[in-house]
Amino acid sequence: MARGSFLRFDRLRRWSMAGGYGIVLATCVAPLQAQSLSVSPVTFNLAASQQATSLTVRNDGAEETVVQIRPFAWTQQPDDVLTPADDVVVSPRIVTIPPRSNQVFRVLVRHKATSKELTYRLILDQIPRASEPGAVRMVLRISMPIFVEPVAPANPGVRFRLARRDGDTVLVLENPGARHETLRNVMLRDTKGAPIVIKNGGSPYLLAGATRELPVQDMPIQAAADGRYRLTMDGGKGPITVALAR
């Protein structure tokens, strides 16, 4: 089933500068304010046997707006890689939404049953209208994940370790499991419990079979008293705490 409530986008912003438009990007992790649009749901979780779902976009603004949705297959190598998906159909693909109106998009995922979770993303783009002279109109891009469960129940199997890359320390995240894991608020602590900054500005998802590396800033020389650092984070099923040796 599709999961999540909705994202609401308000407050059209303009800047006095050369004519054109800017893009506000949302990855559906937290609400973002930009345009008078509401999107529901923001994450799709489909059973292995489910192929159809829907997405509702509401235009609460006083002007009509043009919206386009494109489907992509989603992998991590290790960064997110999107390629056009022929096995996902969105209808309509592009439409004009009148002011204060809803538009329902039908989504058909023509997948084959597999032992590994399938992952896609829907990219919603607001098509820009001509800007007034000397002004920039902000337009919207939203990236929404689709997760298709494997045929048999499966769990992520995330492993963590510290490694050196070109003289720098990185936190290596490996998921040999058959489902994705969601990792937020990743925090590494030193011997005194002080936080060590981990540069994680990307997606909170670690897909099935994927490996990601997060740079660790200013890694101290000494570890904790037992020779290990403390790594904590919020996972998909609750808090995660592990001890890591450097």
PDB file of C-alpha atoms in Angstrom, residues 88-186:
ATOM      1  CA  VAL A  88       6.240   1.833 -14.665  1.00  0.00           C
ATOM      2  CA  VAL A  89       3.378   3.694 -16.341  1.00  0.00           C
ATOM      3  CA  VAL A  90       1.959   6.995 -15.062  1.00  0.00           C
ATOM      4  CA  SER A  91      -1.336   8.344 -16.400  1.00  0.00           C
ATOM      5  CA  PRO A  92      -1.623  11.155 -17.208  1.00  0.00           C
ATOM      6  CA  ARG A  93       2.059  11.946 -17.670  1.00  0.00           C
ATOM      7  CA  ILE A  94       1.505  15.685 -17.998  1.00  0.00           C
ATOM      8  CA  VAL A  95      -1.599  17.694 -17.138  1.00  0.00           C
ATOM      9  CA  THR A  96      -2.826  21.192 -16.339  1.00  0.00           C
ATOM     10  CA  ILE A  97      -4.395  21.409 -12.873  1.00  0.00           C
ATOM     11  CA  PRO A  98      -6.966  24.203 -12.477  1.00  0.00           C
ATOM     12  CA  PRO A  99      -6.835  26.413  -9.378  1.00  0.00           C
ATOM     13  CA  ARG A 100      -8.221  24.864  -6.175  1.00  0.00           C
ATOM     14  CA  SER A 101      -8.546  21.454  -7.825  1.00  0.00           C
ATOM     15  CA  ASN A 102      -7.285  17.889  -7.396  1.00  0.00           C
ATOM     16  CA  GLN A 103      -5.640  15.700 -10.015  1.00  0.00           C
ATOM     17  CA  VAL A 104      -5.332  11.930  -9.561  1.00  0.00           C
ATOM     18  CA  PHE A 105      -2.450  10.166 -11.302  1.00  0.00           C
ATOM     19  CA  ARG A 106      -2.697   6.404 -11.849  1.00  0.00           C
ATOM     20  CA  VAL A 107       0.540   4.473 -11.386  1.00  0.00           C
ATOM     21  CA  LEU A 108       0.996   0.974 -12.818  1.00  0.00           C
ATOM     22  CA  VAL A 109       4.124  -0.982 -11.879  1.00  0.00           C
ATOM     23  CA  ARG A 110       4.405  -3.910 -14.287  1.00  0.00           C
ATOM     24  CA  HIS A 111       7.014  -5.784 -12.293  1.00  0.00           C
ATOM     25  CA  LYS A 112       7.834  -9.477 -12.136  1.00  0.00           C
ATOM     26  CA  ALA A 113       7.970 -11.291  -8.808  1.00  0.00           C
ATOM     27  CA  THR A 114      11.507 -11.352  -7.432  1.00  0.00           C
ATOM     28  CA  SER A 115      13.358 -12.372  -4.276  1.00  0.00           C
ATOM     29  CA  LYS A 116      14.753  -8.839  -3.906  1.00  0.00           C
ATOM     30  CA  GLU A 117      12.895  -5.599  -3.286  1.00  0.00           C
ATOM     31  CA  LEU A 118      12.400  -3.457  -6.403  1.00  0.00           C
ATOM     32  CA  THR A 119      12.890   0.292  -6.122  1.00  0.00           C
ATOM     33  CA  TYR A 120      11.706   3.163  -8.290  1.00  0.00           C
ATOM     34  CA  ARG A 121      11.207   6.900  -8.021  1.00  0.00           C
ATOM     35  CA  LEU A 122       8.527   9.175  -9.413  1.00  0.00           C
ATOM     36  CA  ILE A 123       9.817  12.631 -10.321  1.00  0.00           C
ATOM     37  CA  LEU A 124       7.133  15.319 -10.282  1.00  0.00           C
ATOM     38  CA  ASP A 125       8.038  18.524 -12.104  1.00  0.00           C
ATOM     39  CA  GLN A 126       6.058  21.717 -12.157  1.00  0.00           C
ATOM     40  CA  ILE A 127       6.403  23.094 -15.685  1.00  0.00           C
ATOM     41  CA  PRO A 128       7.376  26.785 -15.494  1.00  0.00           C
ATOM     42  CA  ARG A 129       5.233  29.497 -16.988  1.00  0.00           C
ATOM     43  CA  ALA A 130       6.682  32.631 -18.526  1.00  0.00           C
ATOM     44  CA  SER A 131       8.050  34.923 -15.811  1.00  0.00           C
ATOM     45  CA  GLU A 132       7.358  38.598 -15.521  1.00  0.00           C
ATOM     46  CA  PRO A 133      10.246  40.803 -16.694  1.00  0.00           C
ATOM     47  CA  GLY A 134      12.922  41.050 -14.023  1.00  0.00           C
ATOM     48  CA  ALA A 135      11.448  38.273 -11.860  1.00  0.00           C
ATOM     49  CA  VAL A 136      12.119  34.600 -11.236  1.00  0.00           C
ATOM     50  CA  ARG A 137       9.310  32.120 -10.631  1.00  0.00           C
ATOM     51  CA  MET A 138      10.213  29.203  -8.378  1.00  0.00           C
ATOM     52  CA  VAL A 139       9.047  25.845  -9.686  1.00  0.00           C
ATOM     53  CA  LEU A 140       8.859  22.538  -7.920  1.00  0.00           C
ATOM     54  CA  ARG A 141      10.495  19.128  -8.311  1.00  0.00           C
ATOM     55  CA  ILE A 142       9.532  16.270  -5.989  1.00  0.00           C
ATOM     56  CA  SER A 143      11.179  12.838  -5.863  1.00  0.00           C
ATOM     57  CA  MET A 144       8.943  10.091  -4.435  1.00  0.00           C
ATOM     58  CA  PRO A 145      10.204   6.544  -3.718  1.00  0.00           C
ATOM     59  CA  ILE A 146       8.365   3.354  -4.674  1.00  0.00           C
ATOM     60  CA  PHE A 147       9.292   0.119  -2.869  1.00  0.00           C
ATOM     61  CA  VAL A 148       7.962  -3.205  -4.197  1.00  0.00           C
ATOM     62  CA  GLU A 149       8.278  -5.974  -1.615  1.00  0.00           C
ATOM     63  CA  PRO A 150      10.040  -9.246  -2.503  1.00  0.00           C
ATOM     64  CA  VAL A 151       7.948 -12.399  -2.912  1.00  0.00           C
ATOM     65  CA  ALA A 152       9.132 -13.801   0.439  1.00  0.00           C
ATOM     66  CA  PRO A 153       9.341 -11.847   3.714  1.00  0.00           C
ATOM     67  CA  ALA A 154      12.757 -10.234   4.019  1.00  0.00           C
ATOM     68  CA  ASN A 155      14.638  -7.808   6.215  1.00  0.00           C
ATOM     69  CA  PRO A 156      17.561  -5.480   5.627  1.00  0.00           C
ATOM     70  CA  GLY A 157      20.873  -6.757   6.969  1.00  0.00           C
ATOM     71  CA  VAL A 158      22.898  -3.586   7.387  1.00  0.00           C
ATOM     72  CA  ARG A 159      26.563  -3.816   8.386  1.00  0.00           C
ATOM     73  CA  PHE A 160      28.718  -0.898   9.511  1.00  0.00           C
ATOM     74  CA  ARG A 161      32.484  -0.373   9.571  1.00  0.00           C
ATOM     75  CA  LEU A 162      35.070   2.388   9.499  1.00  0.00           C
ATOM     76  CA  ALA A 163      37.602   2.481   6.667  1.00  0.00           C
ATOM     77  CA  ARG A 164      40.308   4.728   5.243  1.00  0.00           C
ATOM     78  CA  ARG A 165      40.032   6.238   1.760  1.00  0.00           C
ATOM     79  CA  ASP A 166      42.912   8.381   0.475  1.00  0.00           C
ATOM     80  CA  GLY A 167      43.921   9.302   4.014  1.00  0.00           C
ATOM     81  CA  ASP A 168      40.386  10.139   5.154  1.00  0.00           C
ATOM     82  CA  THR A 169      38.014   8.137   7.343  1.00  0.00           C
ATOM     83  CA  VAL A 170      34.662   6.989   5.970  1.00  0.00           C
ATOM     84  CA  LEU A 171      31.725   5.167   7.507  1.00  0.00           C
ATOM     85  CA  VAL A 172      30.875   2.207   5.264  1.00  0.00           C
ATOM     86  CA  LEU A 173      27.225   1.109   5.188  1.00  0.00           C
ATOM     87  CA  GLU A 174      26.512  -2.267   3.570  1.00  0.00           C
ATOM     88  CA  ASN A 175      23.099  -3.848   3.074  1.00  0.00           C
ATOM     89  CA  PRO A 176      23.340  -7.443   1.819  1.00  0.00           C
ATOM     90  CA  GLY A 177      19.682  -7.945   2.730  1.00  0.00           C
ATOM     91  CA  ALA A 178      16.732  -8.121   0.337  1.00  0.00           C
ATOM     92  CA  ARG A 179      14.991  -4.926   1.543  1.00  0.00           C
ATOM     93  CA  HIS A 180      16.017  -1.315   2.016  1.00  0.00           C
ATOM     94  CA  GLU A 181      16.815   0.296   5.344  1.00  0.00           C
ATOM     95  CA  THR A 182      16.071   3.882   6.355  1.00  0.00           C
ATOM     96  CA  LEU A 183      18.862   5.508   8.367  1.00  0.00           C
ATOM     97  CA  ARG A 184      18.392   8.951   9.891  1.00  0.00           C
ATOM     98  CA  ASN A 185      20.224  10.977  12.538  1.00  0.00           C
ATOM     99  CA  VAL A 186      23.447   9.017  12.048  1.00  0.00           C
TER     100      VAL A 186
END
